[in-house]
Every structure is written in C-alpha cells, then in structure tokens.
Amino acid sequence: MAAVATCGTGAGSTRSIVATTSKNNVTSFQRKGPRASGTDSGCSRLVSIAGTRPSVRNGQLLVSTGLPALDQLLGGGLAVGTVLLIEEDKYNIYSSLLFKYFLAEGIINGHTLLVASAKEDPADILQELPAPLLDDNYKKDLDEDICNHQTPDSNIKMKIAWRYQLLPKMESGPVSSSRFGHYYDASKRMPRELIETSKWHGFFFPEKLSSTLNKEPCSLTHGYRRLLQFIQKVIYEEGFDGSNPQKKQKNILRIGIQNLGSPLWGDDICCTENCDNSHSLTKFLYVLRGLLRTSLSACIITMPTHLIQNRAIIARITNLSDTVVGLESFIGSERETNPLYKDYHGLIHIRQIPRLNNLIYDVSDVKDLAFKLKRKLFTIELPLQLKSHLGLI
Amino acid sequence: MESVLALGGLVLLRDSVEWEGRSLLKALVKKSALCGEQVHILGCEVSEDEFREGFDSGINGRLIYHDLFRDPLSWSRTGEALPGGPLGALQAMCRRTDPGPFTIALDSLSWLLLHLPCTAVCQALCALSHQHSRPGGSCPAEPVRVLGLLHEELHGPGPLGALSSLAQTEVTLSGALGQASAHILSRRPRQRPAHQTQWFSILPDFSLDLQGGPPLESQPHPDPHTPPVDPTARVTFNLHLSKKEKEAKDSLTLPFQFSSEKQQALLRPRPGQATSHIFYEPDAYDDLDQEDPDDDLDV
C-alpha cells in the first residue's frame, strides 16, 4: 500500500538518523561510571573515613555534630575544616550539652578528640559525656512518647489525601541503619571502656598558666597563643594535615573549645567595653580557621557572647566563624510562662551558614525554631505548629 | 539559706547602698565557724577590729584574718604586709595544704576588682573554687566555699556578668519596708538554676533569723497584666467542632472518594456482557468504502 510504503520510508529515514547519531555518539546523556573524573575518585577515597559522608549538595565532606536535628538544619552536617560556633545560653546548660554531644559523636566514630577548657579539666568533661542510645531501647521510648502526646482526634484516617496513608511516616527517631549521626541519652554516662579506648588530648589552661614564669608581650592573649600552639602540635604530630604520612587509615580530629572569650582565658572582652587587646580573640579565630582548613579536623567552640560588651566584636566573631548557632534558653525570662512556648526550653537561632565552594547560601527559610530537652533527647522543632486537632483535612 | 553554704564554690553576695551585705557576710562566716571549719578572711575594706566586732571570742579565735586594709600597697616594709599584694594573697590561699572544709570570705570582691585586672580576679577565684580537683592530691569531699561581697553599683555589666557566670550561688540583697530579703539563685552543675527568695534579719550577735515575709499589705500585688495569650483564640477558621458538626462532617461523601463499592463495581464484570460494544449510526456523508477509507484516491 502506498500509505504503508510512506510509513516504511519514514521509518527507514528515522532509522538512518539513529544510525548517524550512534556513529557520531553525540548525545547529551552521559552515564556516570567508575571511570569518571578524578574528583570523584578523590571523593570516594575520602569517604572511607569513619563517621564522614559527602554532602549531597556539593560533595563537601561532612561530619555529624552529634545531634541529627542540628545536622539537618546545617545542611547535612558540619563540613570538615570548619568551625561551629555556639553562642551560649545564659546559664550554659544547653550549650555545654551540645558540646558534649559533639565529643560523644567523635568517640563513637573513633575520631581523635582535642578538648580545651579553662574552667573544667578535660578529663572531667569526658567522664560526663552522654551515653549512646541503642536502637531498640530508643524505639520503645519513642513509641511511649508518641502515645502520650497523641490526641484522640489524630486517629482519624485521611479522607481526601488517602494515598499518603500508604507512605511511611517521617522518621523522627533514629534509623537503625544510620551510621551518620547517633542519638544520645543525656541522663546516662558514656561507658568508661569507650572513653578509655578513644584517643584524646586535653588542654586545661590553668595548668599551663602555672608552668610559665615569664609572659612575653605579644598581640595574642597568652592563653590563646598556648592553645594555638598546642593544636598545631597535635595536628602536625598526628598527621592530620598530611605532613607525616599516616600509616594507618586517615582520621578526623575533633576539636572542642569551651567558654572561649571568658575571662578565665585571660581575655577581657567580657569585662570591659573598650579593652586593650580587643583583637586577640578575632586573631585567634583567624589563625584557628587557617589551621583547620589545611587539616582533616572540625571544631566546635562555645562562647559566652551574652557577656561580650562590645557588639562590634560579636559581629566580627560571627564573620570569622563558619557556622554560627545561637541558643537562647527561657529560664528566668518572661517567655517561660508564655503558653506559646510552654513545651519548649528555648530558642535556637541559626545565625550563619557558610558558603563553602559555593556561590549561594544554603539558608533554610524557617527562622523561628525552638528546642526542648525531653527526658533523654534534644529535639529541635517549629514551635508554632498547631497540633493535630486542626484535623488532617 | 542552708543551701547557700551547702553547695560550695563561689557565693556572690551582691549588695547595694540601701541593703548592705557585710552583716550577712559576717553571719555566714559565723555559721561556718560554728560548724568547725577553717575560715580565712581577706579584709580589704574595713579594719580588722571593725570586722571582728560583734563576734565572741570563740569565733574570733577560729578566724584567720589576712589584713590588706592597713597597708594595701606594702609601704611599711615591716614584713607585716602580705607579700605579693592582693593577688599574691589570693594565690597563697590557693596553695593551702591542710585538708578539711574551708571557707574563704572576701571583703570585698569589689575592692579586688577595682585594684586588680578582672581576668586575674576571675582566674584566681576559679582556682580557689576548684581546688579540690587538684591533680596528685586526694579529692576531698568537703567543698571549698568562697564568699565574696560585691557592691553592685560600683561595677558595670561586664565584670558583674563575668562573676555571675563563675558563681555557683548568687545572693542578691533587697528588701521592702525595713525587712531585708535575699534572692538566691543557685546553679547546680548540669541542672536548671533554682530561684528562691528568703526574708531574713540579722540579730546583733550576727546570727541569722529567717522569716516568712513582711506584712501582707506591703507586698506588691502582681500587676494585672494581660491574660496569657491563647494562640488558638483569634484564627479565622473554626478550630472546634460541635458534636453535630462532627457527625455531619464524617458522613459527608467526598466527590473524588474512591470507595470500595465503586471499586468493586468497576472491577466486577456486568452480567451478560463479555466485551464492550461500540454503537455507530452512519452519517449522510459517510462513505464506508473499505478500500479507500480516506477518500483521497483519484479513482
């Protein structure tokens, strides 16, 4: 048939077009195979460090902060080589808890720790780390909690969007197969065996203070200079910057500095508004960031910014840190009795998220987040969620 | 008030011009001395005689007084003055070797803050309060207590904030109608801070008399501020349904609801029908020519 013939020639012509394209291999569809570019192979080499994973957005190597809710807010985790600055709440309860979660996560993953403090002995800090939650125990408690909080209305099945009932529930608890980010029980201590098998270095400033006799004048406060020298020594000797070739597998150094900027470090930015060496802390942060960027390490710093008298210094400190998270607890403030916040213990402000190898920020559009410390867990939520009595329709 | 002495660590007594705190300091010193503890006093603001006034001889014998008032700058060079000045005196107290419960009273912390850099004072106070965690020595269970008298009006928010963050207990003195009260804020480690207000008076022999409170009419009424905010009060949609409305809502069938009856009706084949049929009425212009369905052959 003529019609069939035209179809035939048409098919033939398309077949020939296909033939030409396959010969020239001009397609925009490229498969990512094992013989991909060098960065991919480099990335796969780094991923083999325990407790890290590449970011899904830009491939940056991330470590967990110890609090999966905070990891989610920061875009997957804390990037290796960056500083997480936590602005302390007034009575330093929740910021020290976040500090301990970070260190506990390091111990669980087998990272090396460096703990620096001017107030408490690092050995004491490590004794007080929270215990990791085993999955089956946690699931029992989570189910209990959910049953307690559920109102009778929420048992209504969905009528319009009934397809969503088939979807699995959003995981708010630990996934049993998660290797990145663990949950901790703040009421229990970490078992001593885990702490003793871990590798850690401690810097307790009052000890170092007593051992020096003469203080030579320099622009950095004495305490900061000693701390930087200590960090540099540990990074160099243990090979975190690649200087000494590491025979064993590469590892991450987790640095934790507590109460930086308080007068116990010898810095008086918390005491007066016009202090003599007001640039000491900013210089410290700058040098520290340089040390971190050239090594496989991540740092958490807690700072009592509510005591710093000069607001300009706070702005400089924020610019010099990578990720800045502020905690504001409701203890003693009028918000404690406000029914909007009655279930929560404080607000958490994400003040800054870094642009690492990026042109744009990864800023979440949710600004008003609140946290609460339930019996065992630290959760971060939107506080003004109207509960299920609105109905799911 | 017992909790003030029980916790140990740094106890800040913040007083002001209207409500002075030295008598409370002396009362606490007397209480510690009566418990059999060693009490060291660093006197800077008042003379030794004035401080010891009011204590009986038993208590006076237990107090070890370090006098900085008479010769603060060590001008007399007779060897009586404390070596190293105030900072030396504080550091000497840090290096004590004898065991046992220990109380240090600083009269006053304001004087030290005005004469020494704030960071040095903070570091010395921290070393004093954490003395029991000294390496190499046994950890005594008795707390080291440092009572510091601080005049609030002399300092800006910086030093006050720095010292508050170091203190385990803060006692702020105020009062109403001639009756003194102490607002006690105690910070146990890893726990929420606890507030307490205690009305008290100091008797002439410096013992503490705890009281209930001033007469009722003097107590300030809680001001009738706005009632607590209910977030569900003024929304534009109806959050609460009555029973009837709920029943009506439940019984409503939604338009696109795929109920099981509909599903069964579609799935079940209708009786007497194996396949589907198409019924077509040919039009006037239709030409059902199987060989030329499109009518485009030029035949």
XYZ file of C-alpha atoms in Angstrom:
692
model
C 0.000 0.000 0.000
C 1.118 3.452 -0.681
C 0.328 4.500 2.790
C 2.263 1.648 4.164
C 5.087 2.478 1.800
C 5.270 6.020 3.049
C 5.293 4.732 6.564
C 8.011 2.375 5.592
C 10.191 5.039 4.082
C 9.511 7.229 7.063
C 10.651 4.510 9.379
C 13.631 3.914 7.241
C 14.609 7.531 7.340
C 14.359 7.673 11.111
C 16.375 4.535 11.317
C 19.086 6.126 9.271
C 19.049 9.199 11.520
C 19.508 6.964 14.510
C 22.347 5.277 12.753
C 24.133 8.541 12.148
C 23.716 9.699 15.690
C 25.033 6.489 17.101
C 28.018 6.719 14.848
C 28.882 10.241 15.952
C 27.999 9.480 19.552
C 26.532 12.914 20.001
C 24.188 12.526 22.907
C 23.820 14.787 25.935
C 23.016 11.837 28.113
C 26.121 10.745 29.938
C 26.332 7.961 32.344
C 28.393 8.403 35.468
C 30.580 5.354 35.514
C 33.517 4.196 37.533
C 35.864 5.762 35.021
C 34.609 9.239 35.927
C 36.777 12.273 36.574
C 39.490 12.491 39.197
C 37.418 14.415 41.738
C 35.010 11.549 42.010
C 37.738 9.094 42.740
C 39.204 11.521 45.228
C 35.862 11.832 46.883
C 35.431 8.106 47.104
C 38.832 7.844 48.714
C 37.918 10.329 51.450
C 34.549 8.797 52.144
C 36.271 5.811 53.642
C 36.984 7.773 56.825
C 34.629 6.542 59.513
C 31.905 8.894 60.549
C 32.001 11.118 57.498
C 29.956 11.360 54.384
C 29.926 13.665 51.387
C 27.280 16.311 51.223
C 24.518 15.664 48.745
C 24.651 19.265 47.609
C 28.255 19.909 46.758
C 30.246 16.849 47.724
C 31.850 18.524 50.721
C 32.974 16.060 53.366
C 30.727 16.295 56.404
C 30.865 15.051 59.962
C 27.935 14.812 62.286
C 27.547 17.309 65.095
C 26.145 14.629 67.375
C 22.620 15.943 67.078
C 20.840 14.728 63.938
C 18.300 17.556 64.155
C 21.088 20.103 64.059
C 22.757 18.215 61.223
C 19.608 18.607 59.200
C 19.460 22.326 59.854
C 23.051 22.794 58.833
C 22.515 21.069 55.534
C 23.615 17.544 56.351
C 26.315 18.075 58.916
C 29.382 20.094 59.765
C 31.913 20.392 56.978
C 35.395 19.113 57.715
C 37.753 22.030 58.123
C 35.215 24.457 59.524
C 34.324 25.972 62.847
C 30.954 25.627 64.554
C 30.469 28.488 66.960
C 27.765 28.117 69.573
C 26.639 31.244 71.346
C 25.988 30.095 74.862
C 22.711 30.456 76.653
C 22.712 32.427 79.834
C 23.368 29.619 82.295
C 25.436 27.481 79.948
C 23.273 24.414 80.271
C 22.282 23.622 76.705
C 25.447 24.803 75.032
C 27.544 22.511 77.181
C 25.152 19.721 76.241
C 25.724 20.362 72.535
C 29.456 20.449 73.222
C 29.256 17.044 74.853
C 27.182 15.604 72.037
C 29.872 16.659 69.583
C 32.596 14.964 71.600
C 30.498 11.844 72.192
C 29.919 11.538 68.455
C 33.670 11.658 67.998
C 34.203 8.833 70.427
C 31.527 6.654 68.835
C 33.026 7.162 65.396
C 36.568 6.616 66.571
C 37.786 10.143 65.859
C 40.588 11.726 67.817
C 39.490 14.383 70.270
C 41.147 17.559 71.463
C 39.350 19.183 74.373
C 40.387 22.615 75.599
C 38.883 24.380 78.564
C 39.827 26.985 81.111
C 37.192 26.076 83.640
C 36.976 22.300 83.841
C 39.553 19.625 83.489
C 39.123 17.896 80.112
C 39.232 14.514 81.821
C 36.182 15.530 83.852
C 34.393 16.733 80.740
C 34.984 13.386 79.072
C 33.645 11.492 82.072
C 30.351 13.311 81.725
C 29.645 12.513 78.100
C 26.177 11.152 77.360
C 25.694 7.503 76.559
C 24.709 6.483 73.039
C 21.222 5.170 72.570
C 20.783 1.671 71.267
C 18.124 1.477 68.646
C 15.718 -0.996 70.179
C 15.623 0.747 73.535
C 15.013 4.032 71.866
C 12.176 2.823 69.698
C 10.323 1.642 72.769
C 10.661 5.017 74.428
C 9.736 6.879 71.284
C 6.554 4.875 70.918
C 5.699 5.619 74.514
C 6.206 9.294 73.932
C 4.099 9.308 70.819
C 1.255 7.539 72.581
C 1.362 10.046 75.388
C 1.248 13.026 73.118
C -1.308 11.853 70.646
C -4.752 13.362 70.984
C -7.760 11.220 70.119
C -8.525 13.273 67.037
C -5.389 12.308 65.305
C -6.662 8.789 64.815
C -8.926 9.981 62.019
C -7.823 8.402 58.832
C -7.210 10.647 55.931
C -10.175 11.058 53.663
C -9.042 13.154 50.754
C -5.351 12.522 50.622
C -5.712 8.877 51.417
C -2.795 7.923 49.264
C -0.495 9.485 51.862
C -1.511 6.932 54.383
C 0.403 4.419 52.409
C 3.574 6.421 52.710
C 5.900 5.575 55.609
C 5.854 8.047 58.492
C 8.533 10.714 58.665
C 11.370 9.372 60.701
C 11.762 11.458 63.784
C 13.711 8.843 65.620
C 16.889 7.038 64.878
C 17.042 4.892 61.837
C 18.623 1.672 62.761
C 20.941 1.656 59.808
C 22.248 5.204 60.318
C 25.973 5.387 60.554
C 25.994 9.130 60.435
C 24.634 10.840 63.478
C 23.738 8.956 66.606
C 21.313 9.652 69.391
C 22.419 10.079 72.960
C 20.811 9.691 76.305
C 21.615 12.750 78.351
C 20.683 11.071 81.595
C 23.289 8.328 81.360
C 27.049 8.496 81.139
C 29.118 7.017 78.406
C 30.701 3.741 79.463
C 34.250 4.105 80.661
C 35.608 1.497 78.291
C 34.608 3.543 75.285
C 36.313 6.623 76.654
C 39.448 4.762 77.595
C 39.839 3.178 74.191
C 39.469 6.504 72.478
C 42.335 8.810 71.756
C 42.123 12.288 73.185
C 44.287 15.268 74.023
C 43.383 17.694 76.746
C 44.314 21.321 77.235
C 43.486 22.689 80.657
C 44.577 26.300 80.723
C 45.196 26.814 84.472
C 47.772 24.034 84.360
C 49.630 25.646 81.523
C 49.367 29.023 83.225
C 51.191 27.881 86.304
C 54.041 26.394 84.353
C 55.098 29.577 82.629
C 57.171 32.068 84.501
C 57.568 34.929 82.118
C 54.914 36.219 79.819
C 56.443 37.827 76.820
C 54.290 40.555 75.339
C 52.546 39.697 72.139
C 49.402 40.669 70.408
C 47.592 37.453 71.160
C 46.493 36.802 74.674
C 48.728 34.315 76.365
C 46.077 31.663 76.684
C 45.134 31.802 73.036
C 48.709 31.577 71.917
C 49.351 28.484 74.000
C 46.161 26.892 72.734
C 47.036 27.526 69.115
C 50.494 26.094 69.626
C 49.000 23.025 71.225
C 46.521 22.494 68.409
C 49.216 22.963 65.826
C 51.442 20.473 67.571
C 48.728 17.837 67.696
C 47.789 18.338 64.055
C 51.391 18.095 62.952
C 52.440 15.163 65.086
C 49.396 13.053 64.389
C 49.481 13.816 60.726
C 46.050 15.328 60.273
C 47.415 17.773 57.743
C 49.157 15.152 55.702
C 52.634 16.182 56.772
C 53.612 12.920 58.402
C 52.399 10.169 56.176
C 49.907 8.220 58.189
C 50.467 4.534 58.066
C 47.091 3.722 59.387
C 43.835 4.957 57.990
C 43.058 8.639 57.887
C 41.080 10.011 60.735
C 39.329 13.199 61.725
C 40.415 15.404 64.605
C 37.523 16.857 66.572
C 38.490 19.960 68.484
C 36.282 21.272 71.251
C 36.991 24.594 72.944
C 34.817 25.563 75.851
C 33.949 29.052 77.022
C 36.282 30.825 74.638
C 36.414 34.532 75.340
C 35.606 34.252 79.026
C 37.939 35.975 81.487
C 39.348 32.602 82.502
C 41.319 32.545 79.274
C 42.878 35.859 80.186
C 40.778 37.808 77.708
C 38.865 40.777 78.974
C 36.335 41.325 76.224
C 33.656 40.123 78.601
C 34.695 42.547 81.294
C 35.031 45.902 79.634
C 33.744 47.579 76.566
C 36.986 49.172 75.427
C 39.621 46.602 76.093
C 43.248 46.844 75.211
C 43.672 43.801 73.094
C 40.235 43.508 71.617
C 41.680 41.890 68.526
C 43.064 38.941 70.376
C 40.033 36.740 70.001
C 39.481 37.646 66.376
C 43.097 36.872 65.599
C 42.750 33.574 67.352
C 39.734 32.652 65.258
C 41.514 33.632 62.092
C 44.589 31.549 62.827
C 42.454 28.653 64.005
C 40.473 28.671 60.801
C 43.715 28.585 58.839
C 44.848 25.560 60.828
C 41.541 23.805 60.297
C 41.319 24.421 56.591
C 44.616 22.682 55.986
C 43.846 19.623 58.062
C 41.190 16.994 58.466
C 39.562 18.464 61.506
C 36.354 20.043 62.685
C 36.000 22.368 65.612
C 33.249 23.331 67.994
C 33.599 26.464 70.109
C 31.207 27.655 72.775
C 31.394 31.304 73.555
C 29.533 33.382 76.127
C 28.530 36.110 73.706
C 25.884 37.405 76.079
C 28.739 38.678 78.228
C 30.643 40.449 75.478
C 30.113 44.133 75.952
C 31.151 45.423 72.579
C 28.654 44.412 69.900
C 31.107 45.101 67.123
C 33.297 42.285 68.357
C 30.392 39.878 68.160
C 29.826 40.835 64.551
C 33.492 40.248 63.772
C 33.470 36.916 65.529
C 30.422 35.842 63.547
C 32.137 36.754 60.303
C 35.269 34.867 61.229
C 33.445 31.671 62.092
C 31.853 29.407 59.587
C 28.676 28.138 61.163
C 27.151 30.116 63.998
C 24.283 28.806 66.108
C 22.822 30.805 68.962
C 20.975 29.309 71.893
C 18.554 31.253 73.990
C 17.012 29.483 76.930
C 13.758 30.501 78.512
C 14.977 30.073 82.061
C 14.399 33.202 84.010
C 12.918 35.122 81.119
C 9.337 36.120 80.691
C 8.926 33.669 77.860
C 8.924 30.838 80.329
C 5.315 31.500 81.163
C 4.205 32.253 77.634
C 1.823 29.478 76.538
C 3.182 29.619 73.023
C 6.454 28.288 74.314
C 5.275 26.152 77.139
C 6.562 22.878 75.789
C 9.946 24.172 74.876
C 13.079 25.049 76.735
C 14.496 27.678 74.465
C 15.021 29.037 71.014
C 17.741 28.104 68.609
C 18.894 30.648 66.066
C 20.902 29.673 63.039
C 22.854 32.865 62.581
C 25.188 31.878 59.817
C 25.788 29.011 57.452
C 28.962 29.022 55.421
C 29.373 29.233 51.683
C 31.980 26.588 51.049
C 32.975 26.216 47.410
C 29.647 27.750 46.586
C 28.180 30.987 45.424
C 24.883 30.695 47.236
C 23.890 30.097 50.776
C 22.050 27.060 51.870
C 19.766 29.051 54.101
C 16.657 27.435 55.408
C 13.570 29.555 55.240
C 12.475 28.667 58.728
C 13.813 31.070 61.304
C 11.833 30.500 64.459
C 12.982 27.205 65.780
C 12.658 26.051 69.327
C 14.352 23.238 71.142
C 13.385 21.123 74.045
C 15.239 18.660 76.142
C 12.870 15.810 76.667
C 13.764 13.199 79.260
C 16.553 11.910 77.165
C 16.652 13.674 73.859
C 17.289 17.060 72.472
C 14.823 17.896 69.752
C 14.517 20.945 67.555
C 11.146 21.837 66.161
C 8.966 24.572 64.860
C 7.225 25.866 67.939
C 4.067 27.204 66.447
C 2.892 24.044 64.828
C -0.747 23.814 65.501
C -1.377 20.366 66.679
C -3.451 17.665 65.120
C -6.745 18.931 66.480
C -6.908 21.024 63.350
C -7.710 17.835 61.560
C -5.762 16.423 58.752
C -8.233 17.532 56.162
C 19.779 29.775 103.489
C 21.384 26.490 104.251
C 21.650 25.773 100.567
C 23.916 28.780 100.209
C 26.547 27.198 102.362
C 25.908 23.648 101.308
C 26.772 23.966 97.655
C 30.299 25.161 97.900
C 32.102 27.052 95.219
C 31.811 30.765 94.770
C 28.982 32.515 96.585
C 28.411 36.071 95.458
C 26.723 38.409 97.873
C 25.506 41.321 95.851
C 24.537 44.257 97.948
C 23.724 47.865 97.296
C 23.668 51.107 99.183
C 20.201 50.555 100.600
C 20.727 46.949 101.665
C 24.211 46.342 102.878
C 25.683 42.897 102.812
C 28.546 42.938 105.254
C 26.342 41.852 108.118
C 25.091 38.910 106.066
C 28.681 38.056 105.247
C 29.585 38.102 108.902
C 26.546 35.973 109.730
C 27.602 33.364 107.178
C 31.173 33.482 108.468
C 29.903 32.888 111.990
C 27.815 29.950 110.799
C 30.791 28.338 109.077
C 32.986 28.896 112.109
C 30.387 27.295 114.353
C 30.423 24.232 112.091
C 34.066 23.799 112.901
C 35.528 24.862 109.588
C 38.590 26.895 108.961
C 37.683 30.400 107.953
C 40.114 32.707 106.235
C 39.199 36.316 105.766
C 40.787 38.668 103.310
C 39.947 42.059 104.686
C 40.342 44.977 102.352
C 37.607 47.465 103.030
C 37.319 47.678 106.762
C 39.853 47.314 109.503
C 40.345 44.086 111.370
C 38.901 45.441 114.580
C 35.776 46.580 112.858
C 35.334 43.213 111.215
C 35.868 41.259 114.405
C 33.434 43.467 116.290
C 30.346 41.602 117.298
C 31.904 38.148 117.299
C 32.531 36.413 120.566
C 35.985 35.212 121.489
C 35.390 31.629 120.422
C 34.572 32.612 116.924
C 37.279 35.199 116.804
C 39.796 32.572 117.671
C 38.779 30.497 114.669
C 39.042 33.287 112.154
C 42.323 33.693 110.341
C 42.498 37.252 109.190
C 44.638 38.448 106.302
C 44.785 42.183 106.548
C 45.036 44.194 103.382
C 43.332 47.252 104.765
C 46.129 48.686 106.802
C 48.825 48.531 104.179
C 47.469 47.594 100.787
C 50.474 48.758 98.805
C 53.074 47.317 101.163
C 54.646 50.664 102.005
C 55.527 49.932 105.576
C 58.126 47.285 104.750
C 57.968 45.882 108.219
C 57.147 42.451 106.923
C 53.655 42.557 108.295
C 52.062 43.265 104.986
C 51.110 40.343 102.798
C 53.682 39.551 100.156
C 52.656 39.992 96.572
C 49.835 42.329 97.316
C 46.264 41.238 96.953
C 46.928 38.888 94.066
C 49.709 37.220 95.979
C 47.424 36.811 98.949
C 44.767 35.148 96.808
C 47.253 32.839 95.183
C 48.695 31.932 98.559
C 45.253 30.822 99.617
C 45.046 28.636 96.547
C 48.102 26.747 97.638
C 46.928 25.595 101.022
C 47.940 22.137 102.008
C 45.902 21.258 105.057
C 42.767 19.231 104.495
C 39.342 19.890 105.902
C 36.431 22.071 104.961
C 37.485 25.511 104.157
C 35.746 28.832 103.852
C 37.235 31.980 102.453
C 35.489 35.286 102.903
C 36.488 38.107 100.609
C 35.666 41.506 101.974
C 35.283 42.740 99.490
C 35.369 41.447 95.979
C 34.645 44.932 94.704
C 37.880 46.195 96.193
C 39.766 43.416 94.433
C 38.065 44.144 91.141
C 38.977 47.797 91.380
C 42.619 47.143 92.161
C 43.338 44.098 90.043
C 42.510 43.260 86.441
C 39.211 41.465 86.173
C 40.706 38.479 84.376
C 43.223 37.900 87.163
C 40.469 38.001 89.777
C 38.334 35.565 87.789
C 41.198 33.159 87.293
C 42.116 33.272 90.969
C 38.504 32.705 92.021
C 38.185 29.767 89.661
C 41.393 28.272 91.010
C 40.130 28.751 94.567
C 36.765 27.160 93.985
C 38.092 24.209 92.044
C 40.827 23.446 94.439
C 39.563 20.014 95.278
C 40.228 18.770 91.770
C 43.933 19.365 92.094
C 45.910 16.563 90.423
C 48.097 14.412 92.564
C 46.207 15.095 95.743
C 43.289 13.181 97.044
C 39.923 14.646 96.206
C 38.369 15.722 99.470
C 34.637 15.589 99.588
C 34.404 18.785 101.587
C 33.633 21.782 99.460
C 35.723 24.884 99.387
C 33.496 27.856 99.872
C 34.385 31.333 98.737
C 32.084 34.077 99.996
C 32.563 37.256 98.051
C 30.942 40.544 98.886
C 30.213 42.546 95.766
C 28.841 46.058 95.662
C 26.642 46.082 92.619
C 26.650 49.779 91.967
C 30.390 50.035 91.634
C 30.726 47.888 88.571
C 29.437 47.839 85.059
C 27.586 44.953 83.489
C 30.821 43.399 82.234
C 32.502 42.392 85.477
C 29.142 41.606 87.074
C 28.241 39.266 84.250
C 31.664 37.638 84.267
C 31.494 36.962 88.005
C 27.908 35.728 87.800
C 28.921 33.158 85.232
C 31.577 31.867 87.615
C 29.437 31.797 90.715
C 27.655 28.727 91.982
C 25.294 30.771 94.107
C 24.265 34.370 93.813
C 22.528 36.124 96.659
C 21.074 39.491 95.753
C 20.010 41.622 98.657
C 16.955 43.761 98.508
C 14.003 44.307 100.702
C 10.824 46.131 101.467
C 9.655 48.155 104.441
C 12.738 47.676 106.519
C 12.727 43.937 106.019
C 15.668 42.524 104.136
C 15.268 39.777 101.612
C 17.735 37.660 99.751
C 17.061 36.413 96.273
C 19.094 33.246 95.969
C 19.981 31.815 92.616
C 21.754 28.508 92.880
C 23.288 26.805 89.894
C 23.934 23.188 90.330
C 26.048 21.754 87.552
C 24.047 20.370 84.644
C 20.765 21.348 86.222
C 18.431 24.241 85.833
C 19.148 27.097 88.212
C 16.817 27.388 91.166
C 15.439 30.670 92.441
C 14.410 31.300 95.982
C 13.517 34.379 97.944
C 14.165 34.406 101.648
C 13.245 37.160 104.066
C 15.601 37.446 106.968
C 17.048 39.721 109.555
C 20.410 39.760 111.272
C 20.462 39.797 115.046
C 23.048 41.852 116.945
C 25.229 38.821 117.556
C 25.255 38.091 113.830
C 23.045 35.098 113.806
C 20.539 34.730 111.053
C 16.858 34.955 111.704
C 14.843 33.576 108.826
C 11.395 34.978 108.481
C 8.287 34.491 106.474
C 7.898 37.861 104.950
C 6.794 41.412 105.559
C 3.199 42.265 106.489
C 0.771 41.492 103.727
C -0.181 44.975 102.677
C 3.340 45.828 101.863
C 3.778 43.013 99.414
C 3.488 44.226 95.859
C 0.447 42.863 94.102
C 1.134 41.035 90.896
C 0.178 43.602 88.358
C -2.918 42.643 86.397
C -1.191 42.243 83.096
C -2.820 40.754 80.071
C -4.068 37.194 80.497
C -1.897 34.525 78.939
C -2.039 34.503 75.207
C -4.027 31.702 73.652
C -2.717 31.102 70.153
C -5.932 29.447 69.008
C -8.137 32.324 70.072
C -8.379 34.549 67.062
C -7.944 32.488 63.953
C -10.199 32.979 61.006
C -11.294 29.383 60.760
C -13.212 27.206 63.109
C -10.971 25.018 65.205
C -13.557 23.466 67.429
C -16.433 21.464 66.062
C -19.568 20.637 67.916
C -20.756 17.040 68.035
C -23.407 17.542 65.403
C -20.961 19.230 63.097
C -18.541 16.414 63.561
C -21.145 13.856 62.665
C -22.129 15.802 59.597
C -18.516 16.045 58.570
C -17.957 12.353 58.941
C -20.977 11.364 56.947
C -20.178 13.570 54.004
C -19.121 11.700 50.900
C -16.421 13.479 49.064
C -16.637 13.831 45.315
C -13.494 12.023 44.340
C -13.623 9.464 47.030
C -12.713 6.094 45.713
C -14.756 3.953 47.983
C -14.609 0.217 47.929
C -18.090 -0.055 46.472
C -17.123 1.935 43.446
C -14.014 -0.117 43.058
C -15.945 -3.355 43.199
C -18.490 -2.058 40.729
C -15.788 -1.256 38.258
C -13.900 -4.441 38.741
C -16.813 -6.808 38.746
C -17.882 -7.668 35.202
C -21.503 -6.779 34.476
C -23.734 -9.744 33.939
C -24.383 -10.687 30.307
C -21.572 -8.672 28.842
C -18.285 -10.181 27.766
C -16.808 -7.383 25.786
C -17.691 -3.786 25.172
C -19.565 -2.623 22.144
C -19.457 0.474 20.051
C -22.690 1.628 18.512
C -22.373 3.871 15.477
C -25.001 5.499 13.296
C -23.612 6.278 9.835
C -23.997 9.827 8.736
C -25.332 11.023 5.300
C -21.851 11.891 4.124
C -20.204 8.773 5.312
C -18.834 6.530 2.656
C -17.940 3.231 4.118
C -15.504 2.115 1.490
C -13.074 -0.308 2.923
C -10.596 0.099 0.102
C -10.419 3.849 0.305
C -11.260 4.951 3.841
C -9.781 8.426 3.498
C -11.364 9.196 0.165
C -8.221 10.533 -1.325
C -7.582 8.241 -4.186
C -8.212 9.647 -7.544
C -10.343 6.938 -8.849
